[in-house]
Coordinates of C-alpha atoms in Angstrom, one line a residue:
Chain A
M1 CA 5.3 -16.8 40.8
T2 CA 8.1 -17.1 43.3
A3 CA 10.4 -14.2 44.1
I4 CA 13.4 -15.9 42.6
A5 CA 11.6 -16.7 39.3
K6 CA 10.4 -13.1 39.2
S7 CA 13.8 -11.7 39.7
T8 CA 15.4 -13.9 37.0
A9 CA 12.7 -13.0 34.6
H10 CA 13.4 -9.4 35.2
S11 CA 17.2 -9.6 34.9
I12 CA 17.3 -11.7 31.8
V13 CA 14.4 -11.5 29.3
E14 CA 12.3 -8.8 30.8
A15 CA 13.4 -5.2 30.9
S16 CA 13.8 -3.5 34.3
P17 CA 11.0 -1.2 35.4
R18 CA 13.2 1.8 34.8
A19 CA 14.2 0.6 31.3
K20 CA 10.5 0.1 30.6
A21 CA 9.5 3.5 31.8
I22 CA 12.2 5.2 29.6
A23 CA 11.1 3.1 26.6
G24 CA 7.5 3.8 27.3
T25 CA 8.1 7.6 27.5
I26 CA 10.0 7.7 24.2
V27 CA 7.5 5.6 22.3
I28 CA 4.5 7.4 23.6
L29 CA 6.2 10.8 22.7
Y30 CA 6.8 9.5 19.2
A31 CA 3.3 8.2 18.9
V32 CA 1.8 11.5 20.0
I33 CA 3.9 13.5 17.5
A34 CA 3.2 11.0 14.7
I35 CA -0.6 11.2 15.3
L36 CA -0.6 15.0 15.5
P37 CA -1.0 15.5 11.7
L38 CA -4.1 13.2 11.7
V39 CA -5.6 15.0 14.7
W40 CA -4.9 18.3 12.9
I41 CA -6.8 17.0 9.8
A42 CA -9.8 16.0 11.9
A43 CA -9.8 19.3 13.7
T44 CA -9.4 21.4 10.5
A45 CA -12.6 19.7 9.2
F46 CA -14.5 21.6 11.9
K47 CA -12.8 25.0 11.3
S48 CA -14.2 27.9 9.4
Q49 CA -12.2 28.9 6.3
S50 CA -10.6 31.8 8.0
D51 CA -9.7 29.7 11.1
A52 CA -8.1 27.0 8.9
I53 CA -5.6 29.5 7.5
A54 CA -5.2 31.8 10.5
Y55 CA -1.8 32.9 11.8
P56 CA -0.8 31.7 14.3
P57 CA -2.4 28.3 13.7
K58 CA -5.5 28.0 15.8
V59 CA -5.6 25.2 18.4
I60 CA -8.8 26.5 20.0
F61 CA -11.5 27.6 17.7
Q62 CA -15.3 27.8 17.3
P63 CA -16.3 24.5 15.7
T64 CA -18.5 24.7 12.7
L65 CA -19.8 22.2 10.1
E66 CA -19.0 24.6 7.2
G67 CA -16.3 22.3 6.0
Y68 CA -18.6 19.3 5.7
V69 CA -21.4 21.5 4.1
N70 CA -18.9 22.9 1.6
L71 CA -17.7 19.4 0.8
F72 CA -21.1 18.1 -0.1
T73 CA -22.4 21.2 -1.9
V74 CA -21.7 23.6 -4.8
R75 CA -22.4 27.2 -3.8
T76 CA -22.8 30.5 -5.6
R77 CA -22.1 33.9 -4.2
Q78 CA -25.1 36.3 -4.2
T79 CA -25.8 39.8 -3.2
P80 CA -27.4 40.3 0.2
D81 CA -30.4 41.8 -1.5
F82 CA -30.9 38.7 -3.6
I83 CA -30.6 36.5 -0.5
A84 CA -33.1 38.7 1.5
K85 CA -35.7 38.2 -1.3
L86 CA -35.3 34.4 -1.1
P87 CA -37.8 32.4 0.9
P88 CA -36.3 31.9 4.4
A89 CA -33.8 29.1 4.7
T90 CA -35.4 26.0 6.0
T91 CA -32.5 23.7 6.8
W92 CA -29.5 24.3 9.1
Y93 CA -27.0 24.0 6.2
D94 CA -28.9 26.5 4.1
K95 CA -28.7 28.9 7.0
L96 CA -25.0 28.2 7.5
V97 CA -24.2 28.9 3.8
R98 CA -26.3 32.1 3.7
Q99 CA -24.3 33.6 6.5
H100 CA -21.5 33.9 4.0
D101 CA -23.7 35.5 1.3
M102 CA -23.9 32.2 -0.6
V103 CA -26.7 30.0 -1.9
I104 CA -26.5 26.3 -2.4
A105 CA -26.6 25.6 -6.1
G106 CA -26.6 21.8 -5.9
P107 CA -24.7 18.7 -4.6
S108 CA -21.0 18.4 -5.2
K109 CA -19.3 15.5 -6.9
V110 CA -18.1 14.0 -3.7
V111 CA -20.9 11.5 -3.3
P112 CA -20.5 10.0 -6.8
R113 CA -16.7 9.9 -6.2
F114 CA -17.2 8.2 -2.9
I115 CA -19.5 5.6 -4.5
N116 CA -16.9 5.1 -7.3
S117 CA -14.4 4.3 -4.6
L118 CA -16.8 1.9 -3.0
I119 CA -17.8 0.1 -6.2
I120 CA -14.2 -0.1 -7.5
G121 CA -12.8 -1.1 -4.1
F122 CA -15.4 -3.8 -3.4
G123 CA -15.5 -5.0 -6.9
S124 CA -11.8 -5.5 -7.3
T125 CA -11.5 -6.9 -3.8
F126 CA -14.2 -9.5 -4.4
L127 CA -12.7 -10.6 -7.7
A128 CA -9.1 -10.7 -6.4
V129 CA -10.1 -12.7 -3.3
F130 CA -12.2 -15.1 -5.4
L131 CA -9.4 -15.7 -8.0
G132 CA -6.8 -15.6 -5.3
T133 CA -8.5 -18.2 -3.1
L134 CA -8.8 -20.7 -6.0
A135 CA -5.2 -20.2 -7.1
A136 CA -3.8 -20.3 -3.6
Y137 CA -5.7 -23.5 -2.9
A138 CA -4.3 -25.0 -6.0
F139 CA -0.7 -23.9 -5.2
S140 CA -1.1 -25.1 -1.7
R141 CA -2.6 -28.5 -2.3
F142 CA -1.7 -29.7 -5.8
R143 CA 1.6 -30.3 -7.5
I144 CA 1.8 -27.7 -10.2
P145 CA 4.7 -27.7 -12.6
L146 CA 6.9 -24.7 -12.2
A147 CA 4.9 -23.6 -9.2
D148 CA 7.7 -21.5 -7.8
D149 CA 8.2 -19.7 -11.1
L150 CA 4.5 -19.1 -11.4
L151 CA 4.4 -17.7 -7.9
F152 CA 7.3 -15.4 -8.6
F153 CA 5.7 -14.3 -11.8
I154 CA 2.5 -13.5 -9.9
L155 CA 4.5 -11.5 -7.3
S156 CA 6.6 -9.7 -9.8
T157 CA 3.7 -8.1 -11.5
R158 CA 3.2 -6.1 -8.4
M159 CA 6.8 -4.9 -8.4
M160 CA 6.3 -2.8 -11.5
P161 CA 6.1 1.0 -11.1
P162 CA 2.5 2.0 -11.5
V163 CA 3.3 4.9 -13.8
A164 CA 5.1 2.6 -16.1
V165 CA 2.3 0.1 -16.1
A166 CA -0.2 2.9 -16.8
I167 CA 1.4 3.8 -20.2
P168 CA 0.4 0.6 -22.0
I169 CA -2.8 0.2 -20.0
Y170 CA -3.8 3.6 -21.1
L171 CA -3.2 2.7 -24.8
M172 CA -5.0 -0.7 -24.4
Y173 CA -8.0 0.8 -22.6
R174 CA -8.3 3.5 -25.3
Q175 CA -8.7 0.7 -27.9
L176 CA -11.1 -1.2 -25.7
N177 CA -13.1 1.8 -24.6
L178 CA -12.2 1.1 -21.0
T179 CA -10.6 4.4 -20.1
D180 CA -12.4 6.2 -17.3
T181 CA -14.7 3.2 -16.7
K182 CA -15.4 1.4 -13.4
L183 CA -15.0 -1.9 -15.1
G184 CA -11.5 -0.9 -16.4
M185 CA -10.4 0.2 -12.9
I186 CA -11.9 -2.9 -11.3
L187 CA -9.9 -5.2 -13.7
L188 CA -6.7 -3.3 -13.2
Y189 CA -7.0 -3.2 -9.4
T190 CA -7.9 -6.9 -9.4
A191 CA -4.8 -7.7 -11.3
V192 CA -2.7 -5.7 -8.8
N193 CA -4.4 -7.2 -5.8
V194 CA -4.5 -10.8 -7.0
S195 CA -0.8 -11.2 -6.5
L196 CA -1.2 -10.2 -2.8
A197 CA -4.2 -12.4 -2.5
V198 CA -2.5 -15.5 -3.8
W199 CA 0.6 -15.1 -1.7
L200 CA -1.3 -14.3 1.5
L201 CA -4.0 -16.9 1.1
K202 CA -1.5 -19.6 0.2
G203 CA 0.1 -18.9 3.6
F204 CA -3.2 -19.2 5.3
I205 CA -4.3 -22.3 3.5
D206 CA -0.9 -24.0 4.0
E207 CA -1.6 -23.7 7.7
I208 CA -4.8 -25.7 7.5
P209 CA -3.9 -29.4 8.0
R210 CA -4.5 -31.6 5.0
E211 CA -5.9 -34.3 7.1
Y212 CA -9.4 -32.7 7.4
E213 CA -9.8 -32.6 3.6
E214 CA -8.4 -36.1 3.2
A215 CA -10.9 -37.4 5.7
A216 CA -13.7 -35.5 3.8
L217 CA -12.5 -37.0 0.5
V218 CA -12.6 -40.5 2.1
D219 CA -16.1 -39.8 3.2
G220 CA -17.1 -39.3 -0.4
Y221 CA -16.9 -35.6 -0.7
T222 CA -15.8 -34.3 -4.1
R223 CA -12.8 -32.0 -4.2
L224 CA -15.0 -29.0 -4.7
Q225 CA -17.2 -30.0 -1.8
A226 CA -14.2 -30.5 0.4
L227 CA -12.9 -27.1 -0.5
R228 CA -16.3 -25.4 0.2
K229 CA -17.3 -27.2 3.3
V230 CA -13.9 -28.0 5.0
V231 CA -11.2 -25.7 3.8
L232 CA -13.1 -22.4 3.3
P233 CA -14.7 -22.3 6.8
Q234 CA -11.2 -22.7 8.3
A235 CA -9.6 -20.2 6.0
V236 CA -12.3 -17.6 6.7
T237 CA -10.1 -15.4 9.0
G238 CA -7.4 -15.4 6.4
I239 CA -9.8 -14.6 3.6
A240 CA -11.2 -11.7 5.6
A241 CA -7.8 -10.3 6.4
T242 CA -6.7 -10.7 2.7
A243 CA -9.9 -9.0 1.6
I244 CA -9.3 -6.0 3.9
F245 CA -5.7 -5.6 2.6
C246 CA -7.0 -5.6 -1.0
L247 CA -9.7 -3.2 -0.1
I248 CA -7.3 -0.8 1.5
F249 CA -5.0 -0.9 -1.6
S250 CA -7.9 -0.1 -4.0
W251 CA -9.2 2.5 -1.6
N252 CA -5.9 4.3 -1.3
E253 CA -4.6 3.9 -4.8
Y254 CA -3.7 7.2 -6.6
A255 CA -1.3 6.7 -9.5
F256 CA -3.6 4.6 -11.8
A257 CA -6.7 6.6 -10.7
V258 CA -5.2 9.9 -11.6
L259 CA -3.7 8.8 -14.9
L260 CA -6.6 6.6 -16.2
T261 CA -9.7 8.3 -14.8
S262 CA -11.1 11.8 -15.1
G263 CA -14.8 11.7 -14.4
D264 CA -17.1 8.8 -14.5
A265 CA -14.8 6.4 -12.7
Q266 CA -12.7 8.8 -10.7
T267 CA -12.2 7.7 -7.1
M268 CA -11.6 9.8 -4.0
P269 CA -7.8 10.1 -3.9
P270 CA -7.4 12.0 -7.2
F271 CA -10.6 14.0 -6.3
I272 CA -9.7 15.2 -2.8
P273 CA -6.8 17.5 -3.8
F274 CA -9.1 19.3 -6.2
I275 CA -11.7 20.4 -3.7
I276 CA -11.3 24.1 -4.4
G277 CA -13.0 27.0 -2.7
E278 CA -12.6 30.7 -3.5
G279 CA -8.9 31.2 -3.8
G280 CA -7.2 27.9 -3.7
Q281 CA -7.9 24.7 -1.8
D282 CA -10.9 24.8 0.5
W283 CA -9.0 23.4 3.5
P284 CA -11.9 22.6 5.8
A285 CA -13.7 20.8 3.0
V286 CA -10.5 19.0 2.0
A287 CA -10.0 18.0 5.7
A288 CA -13.6 16.8 5.9
A289 CA -13.1 14.7 2.9
T290 CA -9.8 13.4 4.2
T291 CA -11.4 12.5 7.5
L292 CA -14.3 10.6 6.0
F293 CA -11.9 8.9 3.6
V294 CA -9.4 7.9 6.3
V295 CA -11.8 6.8 9.2
P296 CA -12.7 3.4 7.6
I297 CA -9.0 2.7 7.1
V298 CA -8.2 3.5 10.8
L299 CA -11.0 1.1 11.9
F300 CA -9.8 -1.6 9.5
T301 CA -6.2 -1.2 10.7
I302 CA -7.3 -1.8 14.3
L303 CA -9.3 -4.9 13.1
L304 CA -6.3 -6.2 11.2
R305 CA -3.8 -5.6 14.0
K306 CA -2.9 -9.4 14.2
H307 CA -2.5 -9.9 10.5
L308 CA -0.8 -6.6 9.7
L309 CA 2.7 -8.0 9.6
R310 CA 1.7 -10.8 7.3
G311 CA -0.2 -8.5 4.9
I312 CA 2.6 -6.0 4.5
T313 CA 5.2 -8.6 3.8
F314 CA 3.2 -10.8 1.4
G315 CA 3.0 -13.5 3.9
A316 CA 6.8 -13.7 4.3
V317 CA 6.7 -13.0 8.0
R318 CA 4.0 -14.5 10.1
K319 CA 3.0 -14.1 13.7
Chain B
M1 CA -6.3 -49.0 2.6
T2 CA -5.9 -49.0 -1.1
T3 CA -9.0 -46.9 -1.4
I4 CA -7.4 -43.8 -0.1
I5 CA -6.2 -41.6 -2.9
H6 CA -3.7 -39.1 -1.9
P7 CA -4.9 -35.8 -3.2
D8 CA -1.6 -35.0 -4.8
R9 CA -0.9 -38.4 -6.3
A10 CA -4.3 -39.4 -7.5
P11 CA -3.5 -39.3 -11.3
A12 CA 0.1 -40.3 -10.9
A13 CA -0.6 -43.2 -8.5
G14 CA -3.2 -44.6 -10.9
L15 CA -0.7 -44.7 -13.7
S16 CA 2.0 -46.6 -11.8
E17 CA -0.3 -49.4 -10.6
P18 CA -1.6 -52.4 -12.5
A19 CA -4.4 -51.9 -15.0
K20 CA -7.2 -53.1 -12.8
S21 CA -6.5 -51.0 -9.8
R22 CA -5.8 -48.1 -12.1
E23 CA -9.3 -48.4 -13.4
V24 CA -10.6 -48.4 -9.9
A25 CA -8.5 -45.4 -8.9
K26 CA -9.5 -43.5 -11.9
S27 CA -13.2 -44.0 -11.5
R28 CA -13.0 -43.1 -7.8
A29 CA -10.9 -40.0 -8.5
A30 CA -13.4 -39.0 -11.2
K31 CA -16.4 -39.6 -8.8
R32 CA -14.8 -37.6 -6.0
A33 CA -13.9 -34.7 -8.1
G34 CA -17.3 -34.5 -9.7
G35 CA -16.0 -35.6 -13.0
L36 CA -12.8 -33.6 -12.7
S37 CA -9.3 -34.9 -12.0
D38 CA -7.2 -33.1 -9.5
R39 CA -4.9 -31.9 -12.3
T40 CA -7.8 -30.4 -14.1
I41 CA -9.0 -28.7 -11.0
A42 CA -5.5 -27.3 -10.3
W43 CA -5.3 -25.8 -13.8
L44 CA -8.9 -24.5 -13.6
F45 CA -8.1 -22.8 -10.3
V46 CA -4.8 -21.2 -11.4
A47 CA -5.7 -20.3 -15.0
P48 CA -8.0 -17.3 -14.3
T49 CA -5.3 -15.6 -12.3
I50 CA -2.7 -16.2 -14.8
I51 CA -4.9 -15.2 -17.7
L52 CA -5.9 -12.0 -15.9
L53 CA -2.2 -11.1 -15.3
L54 CA -1.3 -12.0 -18.8
A55 CA -4.0 -9.7 -20.1
I56 CA -3.5 -6.8 -17.8
N57 CA 0.3 -6.9 -17.2
I58 CA 2.1 -9.0 -19.8
F59 CA 0.3 -8.2 -23.0
P60 CA 0.5 -4.4 -22.4
L61 CA 4.2 -4.9 -21.4
I62 CA 5.0 -6.6 -24.8
W63 CA 3.1 -3.9 -26.6
M64 CA 5.1 -1.3 -24.7
I65 CA 8.4 -3.0 -25.7
R66 CA 7.3 -2.6 -29.3
L67 CA 6.4 1.0 -28.8
S68 CA 9.7 1.7 -27.2
F69 CA 11.3 1.3 -30.6
T70 CA 9.0 3.9 -32.2
S71 CA 8.8 7.7 -32.1
L72 CA 5.1 7.6 -31.2
N73 CA 3.8 10.8 -29.7
L74 CA 0.1 10.7 -28.8
S75 CA -0.4 14.4 -29.2
M76 CA 0.7 13.9 -32.8
S77 CA -0.8 10.5 -33.4
Y78 CA -1.8 11.4 -36.9
L79 CA 1.9 10.8 -37.8
P80 CA 2.6 7.3 -39.2
L81 CA 4.2 5.0 -36.7
R82 CA 8.0 5.3 -37.3
F83 CA 10.4 2.7 -36.0
V84 CA 13.6 4.4 -34.7
G85 CA 15.4 1.3 -33.4
L86 CA 17.3 2.0 -30.2
D87 CA 17.2 5.8 -30.5
N88 CA 14.9 6.2 -27.5
F89 CA 17.2 4.2 -25.3
R90 CA 20.2 6.0 -26.6
D91 CA 18.5 9.4 -25.9
I92 CA 17.5 8.4 -22.4
L93 CA 20.9 6.9 -21.4
T94 CA 22.8 9.9 -22.7
D95 CA 20.4 12.5 -21.3
E96 CA 22.0 14.3 -18.4
D97 CA 18.6 15.3 -17.0
I98 CA 17.5 11.7 -16.7
W99 CA 20.7 10.8 -14.9
A100 CA 20.1 13.7 -12.6
R101 CA 16.5 12.4 -11.9
L102 CA 17.9 8.9 -11.3
Q103 CA 20.4 10.4 -8.9
T104 CA 17.6 12.3 -7.1
T105 CA 15.7 9.1 -6.8
A106 CA 18.7 7.2 -5.5
Q107 CA 19.3 9.9 -2.9
F108 CA 15.7 9.8 -1.8
V109 CA 15.7 6.0 -1.6
I110 CA 18.9 5.8 0.4
A111 CA 18.1 8.7 2.8
S112 CA 14.5 7.6 3.5
V113 CA 15.3 3.9 3.9
A114 CA 18.3 4.7 6.2
L115 CA 16.1 7.0 8.3
Q116 CA 13.3 4.5 8.4
V117 CA 15.7 1.8 9.5
F118 CA 17.0 4.0 12.3
V119 CA 13.5 5.1 13.5
G120 CA 11.9 1.7 12.9
F121 CA 14.6 -0.4 14.5
G122 CA 14.9 2.1 17.4
L123 CA 11.2 2.0 18.1
A124 CA 11.1 -1.8 17.8
L125 CA 13.9 -2.1 20.4
L126 CA 11.9 0.2 22.8
I127 CA 8.5 -1.5 22.2
N128 CA 10.1 -4.9 22.7
R129 CA 10.7 -3.9 26.3
Q130 CA 7.0 -4.5 26.7
F131 CA 6.1 -1.5 28.8
R132 CA 2.5 -1.2 29.9
S133 CA 0.0 -0.4 27.1
H134 CA 2.7 -0.9 24.5
S135 CA 0.3 -2.7 22.2
F136 CA -2.1 0.3 22.1
W137 CA 0.7 2.7 21.2
T138 CA 2.1 0.4 18.6
T139 CA -1.2 0.5 16.8
I140 CA -1.3 4.3 17.0
I141 CA 2.2 4.4 15.5
L142 CA 1.2 2.1 12.7
L143 CA -1.7 4.2 11.5
P144 CA 0.1 6.5 9.0
M145 CA 1.4 3.5 7.0
M146 CA -2.1 2.4 6.2
L147 CA -3.4 5.7 4.9
S148 CA -3.4 6.8 1.3
P149 CA 0.0 8.5 0.5
A150 CA -1.8 10.8 -2.0
V151 CA -4.5 12.0 0.3
V152 CA -2.2 12.4 3.3
G153 CA 0.6 13.9 1.1
N154 CA -1.9 16.5 -0.1
F155 CA -2.8 17.4 3.5
W156 CA 0.9 17.8 4.5
T157 CA 1.1 20.8 2.1
L158 CA -1.2 22.7 4.5
L159 CA 0.9 21.6 7.5
F160 CA 4.0 22.9 5.7
Q161 CA 2.6 26.3 4.7
P162 CA 5.3 28.8 5.7
Q163 CA 3.1 31.3 7.4
I164 CA 0.0 29.5 8.5
G165 CA 1.2 25.9 8.7
P166 CA 1.4 24.3 12.1
F167 CA 4.7 22.5 11.3
N168 CA 6.5 25.8 10.8
Y169 CA 4.8 27.3 13.8
L170 CA 5.9 24.3 16.0
V171 CA 9.5 24.6 14.7
S172 CA 9.5 28.3 15.4
L173 CA 8.2 27.7 19.0
L174 CA 11.0 25.3 19.6
T175 CA 13.9 27.1 17.8
G176 CA 12.8 30.7 17.7
V177 CA 13.1 30.9 13.9
P178 CA 10.3 33.0 12.4
P179 CA 7.7 30.6 10.9
S180 CA 7.6 32.5 7.6
S181 CA 11.4 32.4 7.1
F182 CA 11.5 29.0 5.6
S183 CA 9.3 26.8 3.4
M184 CA 9.6 23.1 3.7
T185 CA 8.2 22.4 0.2
G186 CA 9.4 25.5 -1.6
E187 CA 13.1 25.6 -0.8
V188 CA 15.8 23.8 -2.8
A189 CA 17.7 23.0 0.4
L190 CA 14.7 21.7 2.4
A191 CA 12.3 20.0 -0.1
P192 CA 14.4 16.8 -0.6
W193 CA 14.4 16.4 3.2
T194 CA 10.7 17.1 3.4
I195 CA 9.8 14.2 1.2
V196 CA 12.2 12.0 3.2
L197 CA 10.5 13.2 6.5
V198 CA 7.0 12.5 5.3
D199 CA 8.0 9.2 3.8
T200 CA 9.6 8.2 7.1
W201 CA 6.5 9.3 9.0
M202 CA 4.5 6.9 6.9
W203 CA 6.9 4.0 6.5
G204 CA 9.2 4.0 9.6
P205 CA 6.4 2.0 11.3
Y206 CA 6.6 -0.6 8.6
V207 CA 10.3 -1.2 9.4
M208 CA 9.4 -1.2 13.0
L209 CA 6.7 -3.9 12.6
I210 CA 9.1 -6.2 10.8
C211 CA 11.9 -5.6 13.2
L212 CA 9.6 -6.3 16.1
A213 CA 8.8 -9.7 14.6
G214 CA 12.6 -10.3 14.3
L215 CA 13.2 -9.4 17.9
R216 CA 10.4 -11.6 19.1
S217 CA 11.8 -14.5 17.1
I218 CA 14.9 -14.6 19.2
P219 CA 14.4 -17.3 21.9
D220 CA 14.9 -16.2 25.5
Y221 CA 17.4 -19.0 26.2
I222 CA 20.0 -17.3 24.1
Y223 CA 19.9 -14.3 26.3
E224 CA 19.9 -16.5 29.3
A225 CA 23.0 -18.2 28.1
A226 CA 24.6 -14.9 27.4
E227 CA 23.7 -13.7 30.9
V228 CA 25.3 -16.9 32.4
D229 CA 28.5 -16.0 30.4
R230 CA 28.3 -12.5 31.8
A231 CA 28.0 -10.8 28.4
S232 CA 27.3 -7.1 28.8
P233 CA 24.0 -5.7 27.4
W234 CA 26.1 -3.9 24.8
R235 CA 27.8 -7.2 23.8
Q236 CA 24.4 -9.0 23.8
F237 CA 23.0 -6.4 21.4
W238 CA 25.9 -6.7 18.9
S239 CA 26.3 -10.5 19.1
I240 CA 22.7 -11.6 19.5
T241 CA 20.0 -9.0 18.9
L242 CA 21.5 -7.4 15.8
P243 CA 22.7 -10.5 13.9
M244 CA 19.4 -12.3 14.5
T245 CA 17.3 -9.4 13.4
V246 CA 19.3 -8.7 10.3
P247 CA 17.4 -11.0 7.9
F248 CA 14.2 -9.3 8.9
L249 CA 15.8 -5.9 8.5
M250 CA 17.0 -6.9 5.1
L251 CA 13.5 -7.8 4.1
A252 CA 12.2 -4.4 5.2
V253 CA 15.0 -2.6 3.5
L254 CA 14.5 -4.3 0.2
F255 CA 10.8 -3.8 0.3
R256 CA 11.1 -0.2 1.2
A257 CA 13.8 0.4 -1.4
I258 CA 11.6 -1.1 -4.2
E259 CA 8.6 0.9 -3.1
N260 CA 10.5 4.1 -2.8
F261 CA 12.1 3.6 -6.2
K262 CA 8.6 3.5 -7.6
M263 CA 7.4 6.4 -5.4
F264 CA 5.0 8.7 -7.2
D265 CA 1.8 9.5 -5.3
M266 CA 3.0 11.2 -2.1
V267 CA 5.7 13.3 -3.8
N268 CA 3.5 14.2 -6.7
L269 CA 1.0 15.8 -4.4
L270 CA 3.4 17.2 -1.8
T271 CA 6.0 19.0 -4.0
S272 CA 5.1 17.7 -7.6
G273 CA 8.8 17.5 -8.2
G274 CA 9.6 21.0 -7.2
P275 CA 11.0 23.5 -6.5
G276 CA 12.6 23.4 -9.9
S277 CA 13.4 19.7 -10.2
T278 CA 14.9 19.1 -6.7
T279 CA 12.4 16.5 -5.8
E280 CA 11.5 15.2 -9.3
L281 CA 11.8 11.5 -8.8
V282 CA 12.1 9.3 -11.9
S283 CA 8.4 8.3 -11.7
I284 CA 7.4 11.9 -12.0
T285 CA 9.6 12.4 -15.0
L286 CA 8.0 9.4 -16.6
K287 CA 4.5 10.6 -15.9
R288 CA 5.4 14.0 -17.5
A289 CA 6.9 12.4 -20.5
A290 CA 4.0 10.0 -21.0
F291 CA 1.0 11.9 -19.9
E292 CA 1.9 15.5 -20.3
K293 CA 4.2 15.6 -23.3
W294 CA 2.6 12.4 -24.6
R295 CA 6.0 11.1 -25.9
T296 CA 4.8 7.5 -25.7
G297 CA 7.7 5.9 -27.6
Y298 CA 10.3 7.7 -25.4
S299 CA 8.4 7.1 -22.2
S300 CA 7.9 3.4 -23.0
A301 CA 11.7 3.0 -23.3
L302 CA 12.2 4.8 -20.0
A303 CA 9.5 2.6 -18.4
I304 CA 11.3 -0.5 -19.7
I305 CA 14.6 0.7 -18.2
L306 CA 12.8 1.1 -14.8
F307 CA 11.2 -2.3 -15.1
V308 CA 14.5 -4.0 -15.6
T309 CA 15.9 -2.2 -12.6
V310 CA 13.0 -3.1 -10.4
F311 CA 12.9 -6.6 -11.7
G312 CA 16.6 -7.1 -10.8
A313 CA 15.8 -5.8 -7.3
A314 CA 12.7 -8.0 -7.1
N315 CA 14.9 -11.1 -7.8
I316 CA 17.1 -10.2 -4.9
Y317 CA 14.0 -9.5 -2.8
V318 CA 12.4 -12.9 -3.4
K319 CA 15.7 -14.7 -2.6
A320 CA 15.9 -12.8 0.7
L321 CA 12.2 -13.4 1.3
N322 CA 12.7 -17.2 1.0
R323 CA 15.7 -17.1 3.3
V324 CA 13.6 -15.4 6.0
K325 CA 10.8 -17.8 5.4
Q326 CA 13.0 -20.8 6.1
R327 CA 13.7 -19.6 9.6

């Protein structure tokens, strides 16, 4: 690059080094402040109960795995005499719990809740992406009467307030014996996600040139073969991005979960606030659960970086 | 090249041609689709989605419309279903409490969206200067938006604890106010701002991301031309940057406004509507009427009123969306 070109680039479209430095400082400051609550959560997970609620709030503390142990176990308080009579603790977590005059009574409900989140999340994502791909392909490639109205109808179902939707769903599920079942939650989340899936995937499939399929059709492929062997391989990034968005929605969803599930099908979001220790919320355990719950989303967000904009605007803004 | 059948026109093209070639086209189309015409495939592909949405969204909605004309109360479901006409709607629309909740909701929507536009647009302008490592920091800023509002809202209650919470401690370090002298979630004067603050923390980045796309859609040559005309940076901002980002900003505003109108999860866990009813958004009122007082008829009517409001907003939203799309 010549000196002249460089200087013009700076003066017109590119910010001056000084302007960049100021912008960088403000943005980094904001980012650091914005990320602090998340750092605090991750740190609280490694605090002891008393450190978690100490005044002044502790930045430096002795890390412990108590929070994680408490998250995964149910404990009972025992007298020191009783504990002394027990056979010696064999595992590190038994030892940790006994330091507080407690004995592990069994596993907590966190693992079943986590599994519920996984089953409902993946189940609804798979269904939504499957149905969404078919519908998006049809909307993209065929002339469907009233296509715009149908697409608007599909989108509008997602505009409804979840609490309002939950009222008739609750009544309907009571009749069908679907309250507090994984199947019921999968169907509900699929219905919510399919609107996003159709809109996003239609955008992705629109971008695949028709010529490839037409060539395949001329070569004697059936429509379904062309879809499977020509279109899908090219749409795979879009399908993956859509799937992650659906998964994140199902994973994070709270309103339906808290109103329609109570036990068998309860997912993590309504469960986490009710992780209770002696005297209120067991903050290190809550923080541990929150950390485990949030880490996959953080990884997915980084993976999705390029498609984020598209996902959050229903495909309206691409790039 | 008569053998090529355009995927869209396969059935239609066959009809408009002479009988003989129609037969050929038909048999070829049938062979290619494995016995199915394109039209059949189109419907087979779209139908499951539509049926699912009809079953999970529309059928319950119609049921709810019926219930909104009844006095059904699930905690007294032994009572016979009594139709009360428009009584529920009259009760709701003449209830001062409901209007107060709607006002609280409107204030929350306006304050949080305004703050998010300010923060989001500001950050987008700064990030658009493309300083070093801007892409890494952008990802960091985007993280809160992807997290579960419920799970994160729950954790903010610890951060906001008056005595032990790090938020109060930080404020007291900066201002000298004792950390136990104020409660972000427990005070009538502060709680409405607390939910706005947490909502902005989560969703300011959303506005930022959309504005960033808007800023990047402005071609460089427009700025170059402005520079040739010696337009000041201030002038460039008001005559180029802002007007060209407005459609994107509108999209973000509408989306946020609809989402915040529906807001339930974060606020339910952070303040659960309190103290008193200072942060009781209409979704929380609806949840209490429907799932605590079990007034199903009444809450169905309230839900329908909310539907109509959101649906009206959604219409505007889709129009704006299409306008941005055409750019």
